[in-house]
CSV table of C-alpha atoms in Angstrom, one decimal:
chain,number,residue,atom,x,y,z
A,157,MET,CA,-19.5,19.4,-87.8
A,158,THR,CA,-19.3,17.6,-84.5
A,159,LYS,CA,-22.0,17.2,-81.9
A,160,GLU,CA,-20.3,19.6,-79.5
A,161,ILE,CA,-20.4,22.3,-82.1
A,162,LEU,CA,-24.0,21.4,-82.8
A,163,ILE,CA,-25.0,21.8,-79.2
A,164,HIS,CA,-23.1,25.1,-79.0
A,165,GLN,CA,-25.1,26.5,-82.1
A,166,ILE,CA,-28.3,25.3,-80.7
A,167,VAL,CA,-27.8,26.9,-77.1
A,168,ASP,CA,-26.7,30.2,-78.9
A,169,VAL,CA,-29.9,30.3,-80.9
A,170,LEU,CA,-32.0,29.3,-78.0
A,171,ARG,CA,-30.5,32.2,-75.8
A,172,GLN,CA,-30.8,34.7,-78.7
A,173,ALA,CA,-34.6,33.7,-78.8
A,174,GLY,CA,-34.9,34.7,-75.0
A,175,PHE,CA,-34.7,31.0,-73.7
A,176,ILE,CA,-33.3,30.1,-70.4
A,177,VAL,CA,-31.3,27.1,-71.1
A,178,SER,CA,-30.5,24.3,-68.5
A,179,LYS,CA,-27.0,22.8,-68.2
A,180,ARG,CA,-26.3,20.1,-70.6
A,181,CYS,CA,-27.3,16.6,-69.6
A,182,ASN,CA,-24.0,14.7,-69.6
A,183,ILE,CA,-25.2,11.3,-68.3
A,184,ARG,CA,-25.7,8.1,-70.3
A,185,PRO,CA,-28.1,7.0,-71.5
A,186,ARG,CA,-30.0,10.4,-71.8
A,187,SER,CA,-33.5,11.1,-73.0
A,188,PHE,CA,-32.7,14.7,-73.7
A,189,ASP,CA,-29.8,17.0,-73.8
A,190,LEU,CA,-31.2,20.4,-73.1
A,191,ALA,CA,-34.3,21.9,-71.4
A,192,ALA,CA,-35.1,25.3,-72.3
A,193,ARG,CA,-38.0,27.9,-71.5
A,194,ASN,CA,-39.2,31.0,-73.0
A,195,ALA,CA,-42.3,32.5,-71.3
A,196,GLU,CA,-44.9,29.6,-71.7
A,197,THR,CA,-42.8,27.5,-74.1
A,198,LEU,CA,-40.9,24.7,-72.6
A,199,LEU,CA,-38.6,22.4,-74.9
A,200,PHE,CA,-37.0,19.2,-74.2
A,201,CYS,CA,-34.1,19.1,-76.8
A,202,LYS,CA,-32.4,16.0,-78.1
A,203,VAL,CA,-29.3,16.6,-80.2
A,204,LEU,CA,-28.0,14.0,-82.7
A,205,PHE,CA,-25.7,14.6,-85.5
A,206,ASN,CA,-27.7,12.1,-87.4
A,207,ILE,CA,-31.5,12.1,-86.5
A,208,ASP,CA,-31.7,8.5,-87.3
A,209,GLY,CA,-29.8,7.7,-84.2
A,210,LEU,CA,-33.1,8.4,-82.2
A,211,ASN,CA,-34.7,5.0,-80.7
A,212,GLU,CA,-38.2,4.4,-79.9
A,213,GLU,CA,-37.6,3.9,-76.1
A,214,THR,CA,-35.9,7.5,-75.8
A,215,ALA,CA,-38.5,9.1,-78.0
A,216,ARG,CA,-41.2,7.6,-75.8
A,217,GLU,CA,-39.6,9.0,-72.6
A,218,MET,CA,-39.2,12.4,-74.3
A,219,ARG,CA,-42.9,12.5,-75.2
A,220,GLY,CA,-43.7,11.4,-71.7
A,221,LEU,CA,-41.7,14.2,-70.1
A,222,ALA,CA,-43.0,16.8,-72.3
A,223,HIS,CA,-46.7,15.6,-71.5
A,224,CYS,CA,-46.2,15.5,-67.9
A,225,LEU,CA,-44.4,18.8,-67.6
A,226,GLY,CA,-46.6,20.7,-70.2
A,227,GLY,CA,-43.7,21.0,-72.7
A,228,SER,CA,-42.7,19.9,-76.3
A,229,ALA,CA,-40.1,17.4,-77.5
A,230,LEU,CA,-37.8,18.5,-80.3
A,231,LEU,CA,-35.0,16.6,-82.1
A,232,ILE,CA,-32.3,18.8,-83.6
A,233,GLY,CA,-29.6,17.4,-85.9
A,234,ALA,CA,-27.5,17.8,-89.0
A,235,LYS,CA,-28.3,14.8,-91.2
A,236,THR,CA,-30.3,11.8,-92.1
A,237,ARG,CA,-28.8,8.7,-93.6
A,238,ASP,CA,-26.2,10.2,-96.0
A,239,GLN,CA,-28.0,13.6,-96.6
A,240,LEU,CA,-27.9,16.8,-94.8
A,241,LEU,CA,-31.2,18.0,-93.3
A,242,GLU,CA,-32.7,20.5,-95.5
A,243,ASP,CA,-33.5,24.0,-94.3
A,244,ASN,CA,-37.2,24.8,-93.2
A,245,VAL,CA,-38.1,21.1,-93.5
A,246,VAL,CA,-39.6,19.1,-90.7
A,247,TYR,CA,-38.6,15.3,-90.3
A,248,MET,CA,-40.7,13.2,-88.0
A,249,ARG,CA,-38.9,10.5,-85.9
A,250,TYR,CA,-41.2,8.5,-83.7
A,251,ASP,CA,-43.7,11.2,-83.7
A,252,ILE,CA,-41.2,13.9,-82.8
A,253,PRO,CA,-40.3,16.8,-84.9
A,254,ALA,CA,-36.8,16.8,-86.2
A,255,ILE,CA,-35.1,19.9,-87.7
A,256,ASN,CA,-31.7,21.5,-88.3
A,257,VAL,CA,-30.2,24.4,-86.5
A,258,GLN,CA,-31.1,26.9,-89.4
A,259,THR,CA,-34.7,25.9,-89.1
A,260,LEU,CA,-34.6,26.4,-85.2
A,261,TYR,CA,-33.3,29.8,-86.0
A,262,ASP,CA,-36.0,30.9,-88.5
A,263,TYR,CA,-38.7,29.5,-86.1
A,264,PHE,CA,-37.7,31.2,-82.9
A,265,ILE,CA,-35.8,34.2,-83.8
A,266,GLU,CA,-37.2,35.1,-87.4
A,267,ASN,CA,-40.7,34.0,-86.5
A,268,VAL,CA,-40.7,32.1,-89.8
A,269,PRO,CA,-42.3,28.6,-89.3
A,270,PRO,CA,-41.3,25.8,-91.8
A,271,LEU,CA,-43.9,24.9,-94.5
A,272,VAL,CA,-42.4,21.6,-95.7
A,273,SER,CA,-42.5,18.1,-94.2
A,274,ALA,CA,-40.3,15.1,-95.1
A,275,SER,CA,-42.0,11.7,-95.9
A,276,PRO,CA,-40.5,8.5,-97.4
A,277,GLY,CA,-42.0,9.5,-100.7
A,278,GLY,CA,-40.3,13.1,-100.7
A,279,LEU,CA,-41.1,16.6,-99.5
A,280,TYR,CA,-44.7,17.5,-98.9
A,281,VAL,CA,-46.8,20.6,-98.0
A,282,SER,CA,-50.1,20.8,-95.9
A,283,ILE,CA,-52.6,22.8,-97.9
A,284,ASP,CA,-55.2,25.1,-96.4
A,285,GLY,CA,-58.3,23.1,-97.9
A,286,ASP,CA,-60.8,25.8,-97.2
A,287,VAL,CA,-58.8,28.3,-98.9
A,288,LEU,CA,-58.3,26.0,-102.0
A,289,LYS,CA,-62.0,25.4,-102.2
A,290,GLU,CA,-62.9,29.0,-102.0
A,291,ALA,CA,-60.3,30.0,-104.6
A,292,ARG,CA,-61.5,27.3,-107.1
A,293,GLN,CA,-65.1,28.2,-106.7
A,294,ARG,CA,-64.3,31.9,-106.9
A,295,THR,CA,-62.7,31.3,-110.3
A,296,SER,CA,-65.6,29.0,-111.3
A,297,MET,CA,-63.3,26.1,-111.9
A,298,SER,CA,-64.7,22.5,-111.3
A,299,LEU,CA,-62.9,19.7,-109.4
A,300,GLY,CA,-62.4,17.9,-112.8
A,301,SER,CA,-61.0,21.0,-114.6
A,302,LEU,CA,-58.5,21.8,-111.9
A,303,ALA,CA,-57.5,18.2,-111.6
A,304,SER,CA,-57.0,18.1,-115.4
A,305,GLN,CA,-54.7,21.0,-115.3
A,306,LEU,CA,-52.6,19.5,-112.6
A,307,GLY,CA,-52.5,16.0,-114.0
A,308,VAL,CA,-54.1,14.4,-110.9
A,309,SER,CA,-57.5,12.9,-110.1
A,310,ARG,CA,-60.7,14.7,-109.1
A,311,ARG,CA,-60.5,12.6,-106.0
A,312,THR,CA,-57.0,13.9,-105.1
A,313,ILE,CA,-58.3,17.6,-105.4
A,314,SER,CA,-61.2,16.7,-103.1
A,315,LYS,CA,-58.8,15.2,-100.6
A,316,TYR,CA,-56.8,18.4,-100.6
A,317,GLU,CA,-59.8,20.5,-100.0
A,318,ASP,CA,-60.9,18.2,-97.3
A,319,GLY,CA,-57.5,18.5,-95.6
A,320,GLY,CA,-57.0,14.8,-95.8
A,321,MET,CA,-53.9,14.7,-98.0
A,322,ASP,CA,-50.6,16.6,-98.1
A,323,ALA,CA,-49.2,17.7,-101.7
A,324,SER,CA,-45.9,17.7,-103.3
A,325,ILE,CA,-44.2,21.1,-103.5
A,326,ASP,CA,-44.5,21.2,-107.2
A,327,ILE,CA,-48.3,20.7,-107.1
A,328,VAL,CA,-48.7,23.4,-104.3
A,329,LEU,CA,-46.7,25.8,-106.4
A,330,GLN,CA,-48.8,25.1,-109.5
A,331,LEU,CA,-52.2,25.5,-107.4
A,332,GLU,CA,-50.9,28.9,-106.1
A,333,GLU,CA,-50.0,30.0,-109.5
A,334,LEU,CA,-53.5,28.8,-111.1
A,335,LEU,CA,-55.4,30.3,-108.4
A,336,ASP,CA,-53.4,33.4,-107.2
A,337,VAL,CA,-53.6,32.5,-103.7
A,338,ALA,CA,-51.3,31.3,-101.0
A,339,LEU,CA,-52.3,27.6,-100.0
A,340,ALA,CA,-49.4,26.3,-97.8
A,341,ARG,CA,-50.0,25.8,-94.1
A,342,SER,CA,-47.0,26.5,-91.8
A,343,ILE,CA,-46.0,23.9,-89.4
A,344,ASP,CA,-46.2,24.6,-85.6
A,345,LEU,CA,-43.2,22.8,-84.1
A,346,LEU,CA,-44.7,22.9,-80.7
A,347,GLN,CA,-48.0,21.3,-81.9
A,348,CYS,CA,-46.9,19.0,-84.7
A,349,PHE,CA,-46.6,16.0,-82.5
A,350,GLU,CA,-50.4,16.2,-81.6
A,351,LYS,CA,-51.2,16.9,-85.3
A,352,HIS,CA,-49.2,14.0,-86.4
A,353,LYS,CA,-50.8,11.6,-84.0
A,354,GLY,CA,-54.3,13.2,-84.5
A,355,ILE,CA,-54.6,13.5,-80.9
A,356,SER,CA,-54.5,16.1,-78.2
A,357,ALA,CA,-51.5,16.3,-75.8
A,358,SER,CA,-54.0,15.6,-72.7
A,359,SER,CA,-55.3,12.3,-74.3
A,360,GLU,CA,-51.8,10.7,-74.5
A,361,ALA,CA,-51.4,8.4,-71.6
A,362,GLU,CA,-48.4,9.1,-69.5
A,363,PRO,CA,-45.9,6.2,-69.8
A,364,GLU,CA,-44.0,4.2,-67.2
A,365,THR,CA,-46.4,5.4,-64.5
A,366,LYS,CA,-46.6,1.7,-62.9
A,367,ILE,CA,-44.2,0.4,-60.5
A,368,GLU,CA,-43.9,-3.1,-61.0
A,369,LYS,CA,-40.9,-4.4,-59.1
A,370,GLN,CA,-39.9,-3.6,-55.5
A,371,THR,CA,-36.0,-2.7,-56.0
A,372,PRO,CA,-34.9,-0.1,-53.3
A,373,ASP,CA,-35.3,2.8,-55.8
A,374,GLU,CA,-38.8,1.6,-56.8
A,375,GLY,CA,-39.7,1.0,-53.1
A,376,ILE,CA,-39.1,4.8,-52.4
A,377,LEU,CA,-41.3,5.6,-55.4
A,378,ASP,CA,-44.0,3.4,-53.9
A,379,MET,CA,-43.5,5.4,-50.6
A,380,LEU,CA,-44.0,8.7,-52.7
A,381,HIS,CA,-47.2,7.2,-54.3
A,382,ALA,CA,-48.5,6.3,-50.7
A,383,LEU,CA,-47.9,9.8,-49.6
A,384,GLY,CA,-50.4,11.0,-52.4
A,385,TYR,CA,-48.0,11.6,-55.4
A,386,GLN,CA,-48.8,10.5,-58.9
A,387,VAL,CA,-45.2,9.0,-60.0
A,388,MET,CA,-43.9,8.7,-63.5
A,389,SER,CA,-40.7,6.8,-63.5
A,390,THR,CA,-38.1,7.4,-66.0
A,391,ALA,CA,-35.2,5.3,-67.5
A,392,GLN,CA,-32.8,7.9,-69.2
A,393,ALA,CA,-33.4,11.3,-67.4
A,394,PRO,CA,-31.1,12.8,-64.8
A,395,PHE,CA,-33.9,12.0,-62.2
A,396,LYS,CA,-35.6,8.9,-61.3
A,397,ALA,CA,-39.0,10.1,-61.5
A,398,ILE,CA,-41.4,12.9,-61.8
A,399,SER,CA,-43.9,13.1,-58.6
A,400,LYS,CA,-46.9,15.3,-58.9
A,401,ASP,CA,-49.7,16.1,-56.3
A,402,THR,CA,-52.3,18.7,-56.6
A,403,SER,CA,-49.9,21.6,-55.9
A,404,ASP,CA,-46.4,20.4,-56.7
A,405,ILE,CA,-44.3,18.8,-59.3
A,406,LEU,CA,-41.2,17.3,-57.9
A,407,LEU,CA,-38.2,16.2,-60.1
A,408,THR,CA,-37.1,13.2,-58.0
A,409,GLY,CA,-33.7,11.5,-57.5
A,410,ILE,CA,-32.8,8.5,-55.5
A,411,SER,CA,-29.2,7.6,-54.5
A,412,SER,CA,-26.8,7.2,-51.7
A,413,TYR,CA,-24.7,10.0,-50.9
A,414,SER,CA,-21.7,10.4,-53.4
A,415,SER,CA,-20.0,12.7,-55.7
A,416,ALA,CA,-21.9,11.3,-58.7
A,417,MET,CA,-25.2,12.1,-56.7
A,418,ILE,CA,-24.0,15.6,-56.1
A,419,LYS,CA,-23.3,16.1,-59.9
A,420,ARG,CA,-26.8,14.6,-60.6
A,421,ALA,CA,-28.4,16.9,-58.2
A,422,ASP,CA,-26.7,19.9,-59.5
A,423,LEU,CA,-28.1,19.1,-63.0
A,424,MET,CA,-31.5,18.4,-61.6
A,425,SER,CA,-31.4,21.9,-60.0
A,426,SER,CA,-30.7,23.5,-63.3
A,427,ILE,CA,-33.4,21.5,-65.0
A,428,SER,CA,-35.9,22.3,-62.2
A,429,CYS,CA,-35.3,26.2,-62.6
A,430,VAL,CA,-36.2,25.7,-66.3
A,431,THR,CA,-39.1,23.5,-65.9
A,432,MET,CA,-40.4,25.6,-62.9
A,433,THR,CA,-40.5,22.7,-60.7
A,434,LYS,CA,-39.1,21.5,-57.4
A,435,SER,CA,-36.1,19.2,-57.1
A,436,VAL,CA,-35.5,16.7,-54.4
A,437,PHE,CA,-33.2,13.7,-54.0
A,438,ILE,CA,-34.1,10.9,-51.6
A,439,ILE,CA,-30.9,9.7,-50.0
A,440,ASN,CA,-30.5,6.0,-49.1
A,441,GLY,CA,-28.5,6.3,-46.0
A,442,GLU,CA,-26.9,9.4,-44.5
A,443,THR,CA,-26.6,12.9,-46.2
A,444,LYS,CA,-23.8,15.2,-45.5
A,445,SER,CA,-25.7,18.3,-46.6
A,446,GLN,CA,-29.4,19.3,-47.1
A,447,ASN,CA,-29.1,21.0,-50.4
A,448,VAL,CA,-27.1,20.9,-53.8
A,449,GLU,CA,-28.0,24.2,-55.2
A,450,ASN,CA,-32.0,24.1,-55.5
A,451,THR,CA,-32.1,20.4,-55.1
A,452,VAL,CA,-33.3,19.5,-51.5
A,453,LEU,CA,-31.7,16.2,-50.0
A,454,ILE,CA,-34.0,14.2,-47.9
A,455,GLU,CA,-32.8,11.0,-46.2
A,456,LYS,CA,-35.1,7.9,-46.5
A,457,ARG,CA,-35.5,7.6,-42.8
A,458,GLU,CA,-37.0,11.2,-43.0
A,459,LEU,CA,-39.3,10.1,-45.5
A,460,ASP,CA,-40.6,7.2,-43.6
A,461,LYS,CA,-41.9,9.6,-40.8
A,462,LEU,CA,-44.2,11.5,-43.1
A,463,SER,CA,-47.9,11.0,-43.4
A,464,GLY,CA,-48.7,12.9,-46.6
A,465,SER,CA,-47.5,15.1,-49.5
A,466,GLU,CA,-48.2,18.2,-47.4
A,467,GLU,CA,-45.5,17.3,-45.0
A,468,LEU,CA,-43.0,16.6,-47.6
A,469,ALA,CA,-43.9,19.9,-49.3
A,470,GLU,CA,-43.3,21.7,-46.0
A,471,LEU,CA,-39.9,19.9,-45.6
A,472,ILE,CA,-38.9,20.8,-49.0
A,473,ASP,CA,-39.9,24.5,-48.6
A,474,GLU,CA,-38.2,24.8,-45.2
A,475,ARG,CA,-35.0,23.6,-46.5
A,476,THR,CA,-35.3,25.5,-49.7
A,477,LYS,CA,-35.7,28.8,-47.6
A,478,ARG,CA,-32.6,27.8,-45.5
A,479,HIS,CA,-30.5,27.6,-48.6
A,480,ILE,CA,-31.6,31.1,-50.0
A,481,PRO,CA,-28.6,33.3,-49.1
A,482,LYS,CA,-29.5,36.3,-47.2
A,483,PRO,CA,-29.1,39.9,-48.8
């Protein structure tokens, strides 16, 4: 299987699940390949045939984008090292869940979440500690007695009940048979990053927010900051930054007018439709048009004349309305 086939399979699954899928990000480097939305669920999908190809910098930007735009980062692949990814197993890479296409299908179409997570020591299952404790007490079984039957320590059983330790698949199966109760906790792919880190999404600091150098591009981002926007710069996304104020979120590109800029602006337009944001490209120099699809083009000299985010919002809205074709 090639990466191209893998991407086609992923897009097909997402569309079957009712997702709107963006155009494929065909730039290099790229922090994500596809953005997809279904109702309140927003995904930033990175596709790698071998999931071990994800690097820390890319993962950090994926997490930052997901946090900033209220979505989830997801890595989808086919193998790790020299082994194929197992169905319904979640692998973590730099705190991002990694799965295969079958697991994606089961989760979003069949509504069957995975139960198993992969760790360096093997495959593990998270136990519902409260259910375990209630079942043990209901059968009048002591910690020591249950531990003896499983060949583990009393402390291990206690950790299972406190939710402080995952168990091997064999242990979970033995427990469920002994106590005649379902113990395995399902894995929520949209929340397992927060669970894995032990923090909430809102507590993760947004990365790359400080503009340290004054290159031409970063000078424009500094101007946006002065207009009242919170700016998160990016290194691998199709846009240069995400700019936020109290009412708008802007996917923000910066470039001179060129054929490459037009392609990037078109991709930004597709992504903005999925992320439910606005898309704007600040042009260094002159522009030959005011829109590329839903991306508004604004010359830097026009930006110089604005005194606040409200004026920029009005300019974007005005050019967006002009671009909407009349019925």
